[in-house]
Coordinates of C-alpha atoms and ligand atoms in Angstrom, one line a residue:
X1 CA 12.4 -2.4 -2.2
X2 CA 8.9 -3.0 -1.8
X3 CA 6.2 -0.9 -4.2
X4 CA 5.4 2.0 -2.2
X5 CA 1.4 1.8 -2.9
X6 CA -1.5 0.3 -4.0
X7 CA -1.8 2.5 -7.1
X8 CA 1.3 1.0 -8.5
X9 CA 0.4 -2.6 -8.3
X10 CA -3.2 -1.9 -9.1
X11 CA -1.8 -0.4 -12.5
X12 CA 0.8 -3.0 -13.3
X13 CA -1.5 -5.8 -12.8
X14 CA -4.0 -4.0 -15.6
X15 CA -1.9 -2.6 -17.8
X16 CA 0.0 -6.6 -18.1
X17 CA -3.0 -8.9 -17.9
X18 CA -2.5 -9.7 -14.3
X19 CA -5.6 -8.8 -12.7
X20 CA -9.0 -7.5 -14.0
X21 CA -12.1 -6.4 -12.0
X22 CA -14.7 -8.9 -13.2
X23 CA -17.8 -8.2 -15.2
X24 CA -15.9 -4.8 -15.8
X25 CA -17.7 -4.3 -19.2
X26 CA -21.0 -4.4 -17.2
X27 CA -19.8 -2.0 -14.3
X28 CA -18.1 -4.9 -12.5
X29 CA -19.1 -7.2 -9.7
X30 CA -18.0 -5.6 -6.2
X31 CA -14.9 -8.0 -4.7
X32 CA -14.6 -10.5 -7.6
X33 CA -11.7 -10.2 -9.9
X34 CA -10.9 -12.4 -13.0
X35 CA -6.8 -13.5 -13.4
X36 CA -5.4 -12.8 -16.8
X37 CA -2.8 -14.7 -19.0
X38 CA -0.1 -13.5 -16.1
X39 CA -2.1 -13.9 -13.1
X40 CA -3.3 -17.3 -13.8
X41 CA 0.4 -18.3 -14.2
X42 CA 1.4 -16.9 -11.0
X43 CA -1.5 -17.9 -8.8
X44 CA -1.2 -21.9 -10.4
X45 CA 3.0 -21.5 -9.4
X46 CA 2.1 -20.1 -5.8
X47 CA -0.1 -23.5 -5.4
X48 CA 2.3 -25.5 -7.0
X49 CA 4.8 -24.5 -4.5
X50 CA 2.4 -24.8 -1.4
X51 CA 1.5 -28.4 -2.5
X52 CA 4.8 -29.3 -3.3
X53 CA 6.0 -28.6 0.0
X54 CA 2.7 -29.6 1.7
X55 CA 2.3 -33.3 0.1
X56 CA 5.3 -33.9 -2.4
X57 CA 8.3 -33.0 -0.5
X58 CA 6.4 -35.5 2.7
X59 CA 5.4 -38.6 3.4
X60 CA 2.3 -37.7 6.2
X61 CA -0.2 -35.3 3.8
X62 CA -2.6 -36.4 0.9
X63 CA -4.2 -34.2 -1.1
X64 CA -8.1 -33.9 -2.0
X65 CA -10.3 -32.3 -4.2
X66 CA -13.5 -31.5 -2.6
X67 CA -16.9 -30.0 -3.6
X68 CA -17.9 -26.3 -3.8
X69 CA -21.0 -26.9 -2.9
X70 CA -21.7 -27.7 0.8
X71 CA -24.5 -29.4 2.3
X72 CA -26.3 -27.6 5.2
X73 CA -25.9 -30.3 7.4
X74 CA -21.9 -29.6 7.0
X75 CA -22.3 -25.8 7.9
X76 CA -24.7 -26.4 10.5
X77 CA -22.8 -28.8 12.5
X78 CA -19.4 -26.6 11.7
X79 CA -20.9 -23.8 13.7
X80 CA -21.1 -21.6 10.2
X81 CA -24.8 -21.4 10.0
X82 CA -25.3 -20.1 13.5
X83 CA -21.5 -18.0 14.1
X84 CA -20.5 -17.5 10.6
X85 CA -21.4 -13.4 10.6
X86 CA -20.4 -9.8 11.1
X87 CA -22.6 -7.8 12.9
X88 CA -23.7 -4.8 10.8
X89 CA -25.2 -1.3 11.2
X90 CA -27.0 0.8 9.1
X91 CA -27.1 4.7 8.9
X92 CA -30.1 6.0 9.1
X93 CA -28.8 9.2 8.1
X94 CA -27.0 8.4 5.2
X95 CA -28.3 4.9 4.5
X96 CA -24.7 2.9 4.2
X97 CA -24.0 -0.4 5.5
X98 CA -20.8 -1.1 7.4
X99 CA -19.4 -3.4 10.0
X100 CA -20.2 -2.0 13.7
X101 CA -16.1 -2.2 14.5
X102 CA -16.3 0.1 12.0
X103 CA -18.0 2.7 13.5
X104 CA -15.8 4.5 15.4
X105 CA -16.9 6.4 18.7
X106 CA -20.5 5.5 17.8
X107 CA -20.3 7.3 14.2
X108 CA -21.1 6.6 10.7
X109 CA -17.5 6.4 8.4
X110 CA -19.3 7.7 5.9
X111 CA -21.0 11.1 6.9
X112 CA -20.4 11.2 10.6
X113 CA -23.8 10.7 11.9
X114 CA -24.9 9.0 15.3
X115 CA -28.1 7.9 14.1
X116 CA -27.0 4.2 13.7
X117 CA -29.1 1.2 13.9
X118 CA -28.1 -1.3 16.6
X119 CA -26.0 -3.9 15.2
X120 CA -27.4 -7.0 13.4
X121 CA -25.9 -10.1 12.5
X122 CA -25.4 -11.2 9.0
X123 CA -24.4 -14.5 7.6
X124 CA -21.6 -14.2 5.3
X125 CA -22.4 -17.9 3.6
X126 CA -23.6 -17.6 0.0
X127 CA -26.9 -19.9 0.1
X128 CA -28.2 -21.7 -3.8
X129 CA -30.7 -23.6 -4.7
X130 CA -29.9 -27.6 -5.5
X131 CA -32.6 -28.9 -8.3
X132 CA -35.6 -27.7 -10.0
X133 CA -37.7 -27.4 -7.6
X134 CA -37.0 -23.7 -5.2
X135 CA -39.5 -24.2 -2.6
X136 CA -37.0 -23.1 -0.3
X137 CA -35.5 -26.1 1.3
X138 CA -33.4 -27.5 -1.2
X139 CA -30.5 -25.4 -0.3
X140 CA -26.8 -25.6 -0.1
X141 CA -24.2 -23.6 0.3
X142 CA -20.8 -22.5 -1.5
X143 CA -18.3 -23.4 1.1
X144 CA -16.7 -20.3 3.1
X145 CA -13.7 -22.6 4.0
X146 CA -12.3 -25.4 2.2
X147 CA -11.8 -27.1 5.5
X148 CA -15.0 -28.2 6.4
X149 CA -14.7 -31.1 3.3
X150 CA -11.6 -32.1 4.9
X151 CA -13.1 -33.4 7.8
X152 CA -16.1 -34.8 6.3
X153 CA -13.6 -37.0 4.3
X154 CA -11.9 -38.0 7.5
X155 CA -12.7 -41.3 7.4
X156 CA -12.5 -41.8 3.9
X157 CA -8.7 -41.1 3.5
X158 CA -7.9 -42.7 6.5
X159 CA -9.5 -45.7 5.6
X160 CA -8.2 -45.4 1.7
X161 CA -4.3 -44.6 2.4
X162 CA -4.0 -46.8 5.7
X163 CA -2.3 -43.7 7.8
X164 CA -1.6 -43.2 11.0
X165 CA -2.0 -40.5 13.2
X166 CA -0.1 -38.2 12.7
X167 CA -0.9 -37.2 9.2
X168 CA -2.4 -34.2 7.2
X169 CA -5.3 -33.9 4.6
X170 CA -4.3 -30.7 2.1
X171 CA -7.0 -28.7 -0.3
X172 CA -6.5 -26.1 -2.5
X173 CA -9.9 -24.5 -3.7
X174 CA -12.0 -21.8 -4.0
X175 CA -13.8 -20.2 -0.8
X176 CA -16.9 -18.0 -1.1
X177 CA -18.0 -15.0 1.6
X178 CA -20.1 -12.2 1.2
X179 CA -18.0 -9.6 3.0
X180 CA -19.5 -6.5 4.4
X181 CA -17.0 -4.2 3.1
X182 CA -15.0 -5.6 0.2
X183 CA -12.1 -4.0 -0.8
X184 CA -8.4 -3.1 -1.0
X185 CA -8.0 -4.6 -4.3
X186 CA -7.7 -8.5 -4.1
X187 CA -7.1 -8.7 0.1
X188 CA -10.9 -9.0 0.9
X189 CA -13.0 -10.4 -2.0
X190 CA -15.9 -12.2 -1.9
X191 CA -14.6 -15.2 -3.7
X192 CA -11.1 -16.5 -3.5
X193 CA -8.8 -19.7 -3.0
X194 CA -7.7 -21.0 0.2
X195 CA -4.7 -23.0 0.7
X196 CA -5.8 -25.4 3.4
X197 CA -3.9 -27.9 5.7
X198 CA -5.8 -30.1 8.5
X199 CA -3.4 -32.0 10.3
X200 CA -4.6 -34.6 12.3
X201 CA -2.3 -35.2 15.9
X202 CA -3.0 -36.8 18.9
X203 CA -4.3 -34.7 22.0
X204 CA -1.3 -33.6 23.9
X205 CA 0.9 -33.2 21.1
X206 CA -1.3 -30.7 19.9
X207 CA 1.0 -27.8 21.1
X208 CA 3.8 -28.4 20.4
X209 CA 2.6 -29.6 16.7
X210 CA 1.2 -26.1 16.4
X211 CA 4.5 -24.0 17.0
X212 CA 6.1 -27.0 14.3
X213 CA 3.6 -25.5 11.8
X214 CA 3.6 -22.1 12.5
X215 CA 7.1 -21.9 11.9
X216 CA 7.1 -23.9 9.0
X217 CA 4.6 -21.6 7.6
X218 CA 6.8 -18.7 8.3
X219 CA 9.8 -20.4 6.8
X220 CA 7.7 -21.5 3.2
X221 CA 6.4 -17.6 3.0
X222 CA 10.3 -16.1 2.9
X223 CA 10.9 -19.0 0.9
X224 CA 8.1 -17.3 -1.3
X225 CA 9.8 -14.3 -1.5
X226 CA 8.5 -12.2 1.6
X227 CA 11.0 -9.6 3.4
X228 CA 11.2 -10.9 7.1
X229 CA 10.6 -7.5 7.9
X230 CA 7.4 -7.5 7.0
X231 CA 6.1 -10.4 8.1
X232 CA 5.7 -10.7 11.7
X233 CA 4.1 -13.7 13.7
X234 CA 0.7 -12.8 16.0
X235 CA -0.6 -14.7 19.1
X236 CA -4.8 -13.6 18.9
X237 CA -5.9 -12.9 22.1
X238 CA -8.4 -15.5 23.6
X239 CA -10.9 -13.0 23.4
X240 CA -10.5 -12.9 19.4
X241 CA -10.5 -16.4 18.8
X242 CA -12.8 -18.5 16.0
X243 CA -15.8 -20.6 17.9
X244 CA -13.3 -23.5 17.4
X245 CA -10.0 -22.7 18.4
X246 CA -7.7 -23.2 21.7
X247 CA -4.7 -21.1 20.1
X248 CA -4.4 -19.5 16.5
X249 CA -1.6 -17.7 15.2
X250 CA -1.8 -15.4 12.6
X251 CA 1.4 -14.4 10.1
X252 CA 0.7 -10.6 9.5
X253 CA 2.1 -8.9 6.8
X254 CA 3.0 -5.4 5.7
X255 CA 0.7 -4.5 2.7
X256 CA 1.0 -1.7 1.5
X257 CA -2.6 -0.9 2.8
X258 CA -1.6 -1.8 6.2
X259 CA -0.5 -4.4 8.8
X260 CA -3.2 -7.5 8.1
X261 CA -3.7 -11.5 8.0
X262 CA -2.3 -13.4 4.8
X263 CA -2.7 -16.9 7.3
X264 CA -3.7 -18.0 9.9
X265 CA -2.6 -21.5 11.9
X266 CA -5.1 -22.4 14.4
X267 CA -5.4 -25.2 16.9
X268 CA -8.8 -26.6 16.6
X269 CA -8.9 -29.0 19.0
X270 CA -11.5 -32.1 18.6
X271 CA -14.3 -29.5 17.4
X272 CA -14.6 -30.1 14.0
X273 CA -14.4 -34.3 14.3
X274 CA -16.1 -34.4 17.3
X275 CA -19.2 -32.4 15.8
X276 CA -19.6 -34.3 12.9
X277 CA -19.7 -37.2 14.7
X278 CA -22.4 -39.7 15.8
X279 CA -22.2 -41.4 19.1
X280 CA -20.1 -38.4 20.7
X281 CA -21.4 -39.8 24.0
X282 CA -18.8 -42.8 23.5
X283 CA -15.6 -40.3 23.6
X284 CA -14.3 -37.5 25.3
X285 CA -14.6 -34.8 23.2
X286 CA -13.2 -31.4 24.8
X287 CA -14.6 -29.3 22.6
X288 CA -18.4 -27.6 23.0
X289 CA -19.8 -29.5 20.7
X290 CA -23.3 -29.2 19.1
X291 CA -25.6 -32.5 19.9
X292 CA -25.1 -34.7 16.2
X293 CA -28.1 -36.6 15.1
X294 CA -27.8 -36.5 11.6
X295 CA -24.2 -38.2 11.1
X296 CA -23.3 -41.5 10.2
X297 CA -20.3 -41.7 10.9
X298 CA -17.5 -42.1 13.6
X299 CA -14.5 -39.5 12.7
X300 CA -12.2 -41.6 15.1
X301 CA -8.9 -43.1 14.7
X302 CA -7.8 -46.6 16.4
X303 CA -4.1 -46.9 17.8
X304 CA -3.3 -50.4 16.2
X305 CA -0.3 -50.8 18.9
X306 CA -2.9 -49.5 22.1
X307 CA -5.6 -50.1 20.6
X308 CA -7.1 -46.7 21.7
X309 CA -9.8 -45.0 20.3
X310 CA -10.1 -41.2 19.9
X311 CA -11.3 -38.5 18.2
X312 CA -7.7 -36.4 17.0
X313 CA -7.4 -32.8 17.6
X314 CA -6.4 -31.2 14.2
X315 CA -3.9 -27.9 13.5
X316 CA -4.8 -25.6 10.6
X317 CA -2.4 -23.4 8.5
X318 CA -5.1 -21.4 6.4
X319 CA -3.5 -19.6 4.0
X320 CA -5.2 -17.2 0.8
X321 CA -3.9 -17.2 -2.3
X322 CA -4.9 -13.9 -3.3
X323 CA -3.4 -12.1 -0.6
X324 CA 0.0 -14.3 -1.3
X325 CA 0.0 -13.1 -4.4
X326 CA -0.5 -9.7 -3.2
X327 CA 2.2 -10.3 -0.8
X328 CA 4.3 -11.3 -3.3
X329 CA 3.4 -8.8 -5.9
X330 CA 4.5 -6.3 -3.3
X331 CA 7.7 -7.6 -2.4
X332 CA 8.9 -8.0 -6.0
X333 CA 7.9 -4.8 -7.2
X334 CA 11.1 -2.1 -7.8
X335 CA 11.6 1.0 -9.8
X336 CA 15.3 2.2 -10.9
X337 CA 16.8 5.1 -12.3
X338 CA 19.2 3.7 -15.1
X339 CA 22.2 5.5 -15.7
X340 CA 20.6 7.2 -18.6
X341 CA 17.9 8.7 -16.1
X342 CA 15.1 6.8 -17.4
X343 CA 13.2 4.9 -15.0
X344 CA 13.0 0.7 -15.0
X345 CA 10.1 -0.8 -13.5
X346 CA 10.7 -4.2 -12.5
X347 CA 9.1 -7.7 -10.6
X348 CA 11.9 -9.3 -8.8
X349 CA 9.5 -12.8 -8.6
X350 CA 11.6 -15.7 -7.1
X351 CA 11.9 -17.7 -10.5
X352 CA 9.6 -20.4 -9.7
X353 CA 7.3 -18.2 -9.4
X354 CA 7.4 -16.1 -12.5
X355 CA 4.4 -15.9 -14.8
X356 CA 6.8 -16.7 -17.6
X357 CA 10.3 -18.4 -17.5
X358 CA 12.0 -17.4 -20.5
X359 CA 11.0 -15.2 -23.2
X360 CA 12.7 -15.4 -27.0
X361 CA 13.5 -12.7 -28.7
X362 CA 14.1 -12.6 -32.8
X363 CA 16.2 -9.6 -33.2
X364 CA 14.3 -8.8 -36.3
X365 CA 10.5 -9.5 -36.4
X366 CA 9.9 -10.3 -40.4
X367 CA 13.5 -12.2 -40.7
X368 CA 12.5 -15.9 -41.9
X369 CA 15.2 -17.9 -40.4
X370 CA 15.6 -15.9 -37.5
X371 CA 11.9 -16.5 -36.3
X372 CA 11.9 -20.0 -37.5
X373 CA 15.5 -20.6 -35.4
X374 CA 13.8 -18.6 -32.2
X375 CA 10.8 -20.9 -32.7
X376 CA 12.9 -23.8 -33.1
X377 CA 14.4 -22.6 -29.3
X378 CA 11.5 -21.9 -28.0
X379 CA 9.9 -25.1 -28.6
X380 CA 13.0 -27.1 -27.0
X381 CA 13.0 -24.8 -23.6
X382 CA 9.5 -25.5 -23.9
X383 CA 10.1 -29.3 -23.5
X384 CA 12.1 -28.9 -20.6
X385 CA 9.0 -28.3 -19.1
X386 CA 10.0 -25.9 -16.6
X387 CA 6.4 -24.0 -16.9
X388 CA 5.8 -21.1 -19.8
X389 CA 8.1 -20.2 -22.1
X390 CA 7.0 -17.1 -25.0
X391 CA 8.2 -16.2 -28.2
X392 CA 8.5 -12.3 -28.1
X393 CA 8.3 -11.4 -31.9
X394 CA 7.9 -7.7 -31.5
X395 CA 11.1 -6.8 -33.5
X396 CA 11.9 -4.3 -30.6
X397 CA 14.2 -5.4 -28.2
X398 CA 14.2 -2.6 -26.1
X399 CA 10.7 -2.6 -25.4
X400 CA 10.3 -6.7 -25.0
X401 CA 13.1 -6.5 -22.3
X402 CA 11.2 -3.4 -20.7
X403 CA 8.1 -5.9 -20.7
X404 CA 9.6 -8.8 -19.3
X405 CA 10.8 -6.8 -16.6
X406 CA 7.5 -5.3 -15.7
X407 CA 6.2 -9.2 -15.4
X408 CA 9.1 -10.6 -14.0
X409 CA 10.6 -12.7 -16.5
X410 CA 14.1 -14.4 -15.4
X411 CA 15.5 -14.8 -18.2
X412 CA 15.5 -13.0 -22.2
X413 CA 17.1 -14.8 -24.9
X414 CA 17.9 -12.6 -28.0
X415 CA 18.4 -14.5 -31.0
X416 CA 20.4 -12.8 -34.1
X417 CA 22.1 -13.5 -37.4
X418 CA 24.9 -14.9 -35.7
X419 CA 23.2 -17.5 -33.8
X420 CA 22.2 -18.8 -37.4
X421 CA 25.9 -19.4 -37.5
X422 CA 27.0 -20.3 -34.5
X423 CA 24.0 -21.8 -32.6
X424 CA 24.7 -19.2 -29.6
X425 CA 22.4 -16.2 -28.7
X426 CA 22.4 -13.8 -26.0
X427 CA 21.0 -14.2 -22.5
X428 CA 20.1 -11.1 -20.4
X429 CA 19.3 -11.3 -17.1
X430 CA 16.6 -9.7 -15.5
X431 CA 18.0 -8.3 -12.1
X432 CA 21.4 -7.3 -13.3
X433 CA 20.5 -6.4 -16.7
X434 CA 24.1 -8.2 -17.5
X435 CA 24.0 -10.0 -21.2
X436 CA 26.4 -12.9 -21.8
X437 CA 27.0 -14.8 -24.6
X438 CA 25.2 -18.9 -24.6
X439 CA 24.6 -22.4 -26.3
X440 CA 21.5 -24.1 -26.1
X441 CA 23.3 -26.9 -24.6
X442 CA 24.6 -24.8 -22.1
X443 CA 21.3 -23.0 -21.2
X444 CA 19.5 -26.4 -20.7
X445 CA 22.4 -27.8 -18.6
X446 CA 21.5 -24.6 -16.3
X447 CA 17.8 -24.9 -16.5
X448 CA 18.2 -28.7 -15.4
X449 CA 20.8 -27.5 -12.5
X450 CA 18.3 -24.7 -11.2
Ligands
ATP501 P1 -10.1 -11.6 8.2 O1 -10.0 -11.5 9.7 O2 -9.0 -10.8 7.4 O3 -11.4 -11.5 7.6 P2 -10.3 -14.4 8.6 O4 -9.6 -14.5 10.0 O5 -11.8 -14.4 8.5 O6 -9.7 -13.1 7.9 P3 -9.8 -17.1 8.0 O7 -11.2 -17.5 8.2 O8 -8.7 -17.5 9.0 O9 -9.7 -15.5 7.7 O10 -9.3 -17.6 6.5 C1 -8.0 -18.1 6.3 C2 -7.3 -17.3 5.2 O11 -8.1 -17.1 4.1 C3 -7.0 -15.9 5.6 O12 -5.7 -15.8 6.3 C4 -6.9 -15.2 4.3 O13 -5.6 -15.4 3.7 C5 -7.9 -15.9 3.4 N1 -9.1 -15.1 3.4 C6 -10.1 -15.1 4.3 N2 -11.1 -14.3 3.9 C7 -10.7 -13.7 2.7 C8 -11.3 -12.8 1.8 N3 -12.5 -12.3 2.0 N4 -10.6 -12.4 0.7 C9 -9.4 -13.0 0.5 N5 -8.8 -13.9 1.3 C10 -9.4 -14.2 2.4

């Protein structure tokens, strides 16, 4: 079972230390949210398990870390500064700003009115000033893609880590836009992370390494957690393609506001390396590509066995991490009626995702050598490094285990006066509820197995 609305996930995320609106004390900041003790946890173990599977678990990605802050040159010769925008319309009636697809049959979503302004574009880059001096032209821009970094790096990594084509350049980072209309809770904010894989293939093979990633993509995102049922595969029409792309795919899923993107996996041919190169005259480039006079570099790769020189196409998976989590928020969310006809909310979270792995429990909260023996257990699951592990000294079991549901916790360890005897205490787990009886040595030989 899914959560059945946004309300519910809204509230959880609050009430636990998930999610907060930010600024909130000062009436917030429209589309920007602040991630609490939980939802730090959870967001860094979503990443960890995209670049796990992205670089660790191959031998054809590398990872970078680029900057946030984006010369104009980059933007301008990515097609951001001149594409990179919704067009808006205002009512003149009652003085809102929305997205003209938003105005259905001619008519203001807000009051109803016809009187609309014609549609104008606006840029959804965040511009800053870079140095003392803000005459104006010392701009930059906080990057509205991780991606663009990628390709600016081209050379660098290639050149760096000897690969060959083909092979993928991975970033995980944050992504600024100033969207029109912000909203349903963390799936459109104005700054998030992005996910990002460029992989770099020779034209030709472009296809069929497109449908490779698309259902790889697929595959990591039930892996993740995510019901096949709601998560259904999307060819965009040519007519709604990026300025870049020959083919995208978009994974839709089912949130519980409606049907929408959580990644896309685009084709982008030799745009984004043929337009920030110099000398494009010396290749063919299929892409329209804006004339580049202010690169100095060739983004090309050399064929040591045919000694060809090209420019590579490159396939995107694009995925955000705030609408994975979300996703994932969504799918793990459950309510049950216990046999005593109170209700148990629970987060079913895969375990390697959970914000916390295993919480200990003493049994009594101003016991001495219980607390110092749950400390002493806590500290070696700690060690096993396996991420966060809490010492729950409450002194009210009921309610810790009612907690740890609520956040997804795997695993509660209670400890009591006879683990001071015989070094066992009990395990409850968090789907079945079903307590049993364990040894430290035990636990840690199924930690290390999981
Ligand atoms: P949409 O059509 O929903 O605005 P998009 O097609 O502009 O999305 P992309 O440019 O393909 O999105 O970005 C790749 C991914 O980044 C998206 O699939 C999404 O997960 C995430 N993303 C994009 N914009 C936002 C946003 N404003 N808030 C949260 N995540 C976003």
């Amino acid at each position: 079972m899914a959560s059945k609305n946004m309300e519910d996930l809204v509230s959880l995320c609050k009430r636990r230390g998930f999610i907060f609106q930010s600024s909130e004390i000062y009436g917030g900041l429209q589309g920007i949210y602040d991630y609490g003790p939980l939802g730090v946890e959870l967001k860094n173990n979503l990443k960890s398990s995209w670049w796990k599977s992205m670089i660790y678990d191959r031998d054809d990605v590398e990872g970078l870390d680029a900057s946030i802050l984006t010369s104009r040159h980059v933007l301008k010769y990515s097609g951001h500064e001149d594409t990179f925008s919704d067009p808006l319309v205002d009512c003149r009636n009652c003085k809102n700003r929305f997205r003209s697809d938003q105005a259905t049959d001619g008519k203001c979503p807000a009051c109803g009115s016809s009187d609309l302004t014609e549609p104008r574009p606006f840029n959804l880059m965040f511009k800053t000033t870079v140095g003392p001096v803000d005459d104006g032209s010392n701009y930059a821009y906080l990057r509205p893609e991780t991606a663009q970094q990628i390709f600016t790096n081209f050379k660098n990594i290639l050149d760096s880590t000897s690969k060959t084509i083909p092979f993928g350049i991975a970033q995980i980072g944050k992504a600024f836009r100033n969207e029109v209309t912000p909203g349903k809770f963390i799936f459109r904010v104005r700054e998030f992370e992005q996910m990002e894989l460029e992989f770099f293939v020779e034209p030709g093979k472009d296809d069929e390494w497109h449908k490779y990633w698309v259902d790889k993509r697929y595959s990591w995102w039930i892996d993740q957690g995510i019901s096949e049922k709601r998560l259904k595969k999307l060819d965009v029409e040519d007519a709604d393609l990026s300025h870049y792309s020959k083919a995208t795919v978009d994974l839709m899923y089912e949130f519980p506001h409606g049907v929408e993107e959580l990644e896309g996996i685009a084709n982008r041919t030799d745009f984004d390396l043929g337009s920030h190169s110099k000398n494009q005259e010396d290749y063919q480039i299929d892409a329209k590509v804006i004339k580049n006079n202010e690169s100095n570099e060739k983004l090309v790769f050399t064929d040591s066995e045919t000694n060809e020189t090209y420019i590579p196409y490159v396939i995107e998976p694009s995925a955000g991490v705030e609408r994975g989590m979300l996703a994932i928020l969504n799918e793990a969310y459950n309510e049950e009626v216990l046999e005593n006809g109170k209700k148990r909310t629970l987060l079913k979270l895969k375990p390697h995702l959970s914000p916390v792995k295993v919480a200990v429990i003493p049994l009594k909260k101003n016991d001495e050598k219980i607390v110092s023996y749950a400390k002493e257990i806590k500290k070696k699951i700690q060690g096993l490094n396996i991420g966060r592990v809490v010492l729950e000294n409450t002194g009210n079991i009921g309610k810790s285990y009612r907690k740890h549901d609520e956040i997804g916790t795997p695993v509660c360890l209670t400890i009591d006066f006879d683990s001071l005897e015989n070094n066992s205490f009990t395990k409850r787990d968090r789907d079945t509820m079903k307590q049993e009886r364990i040894d430290i040595e035990t636990l840690i030989k199924q930690i290390n197995k999981s």
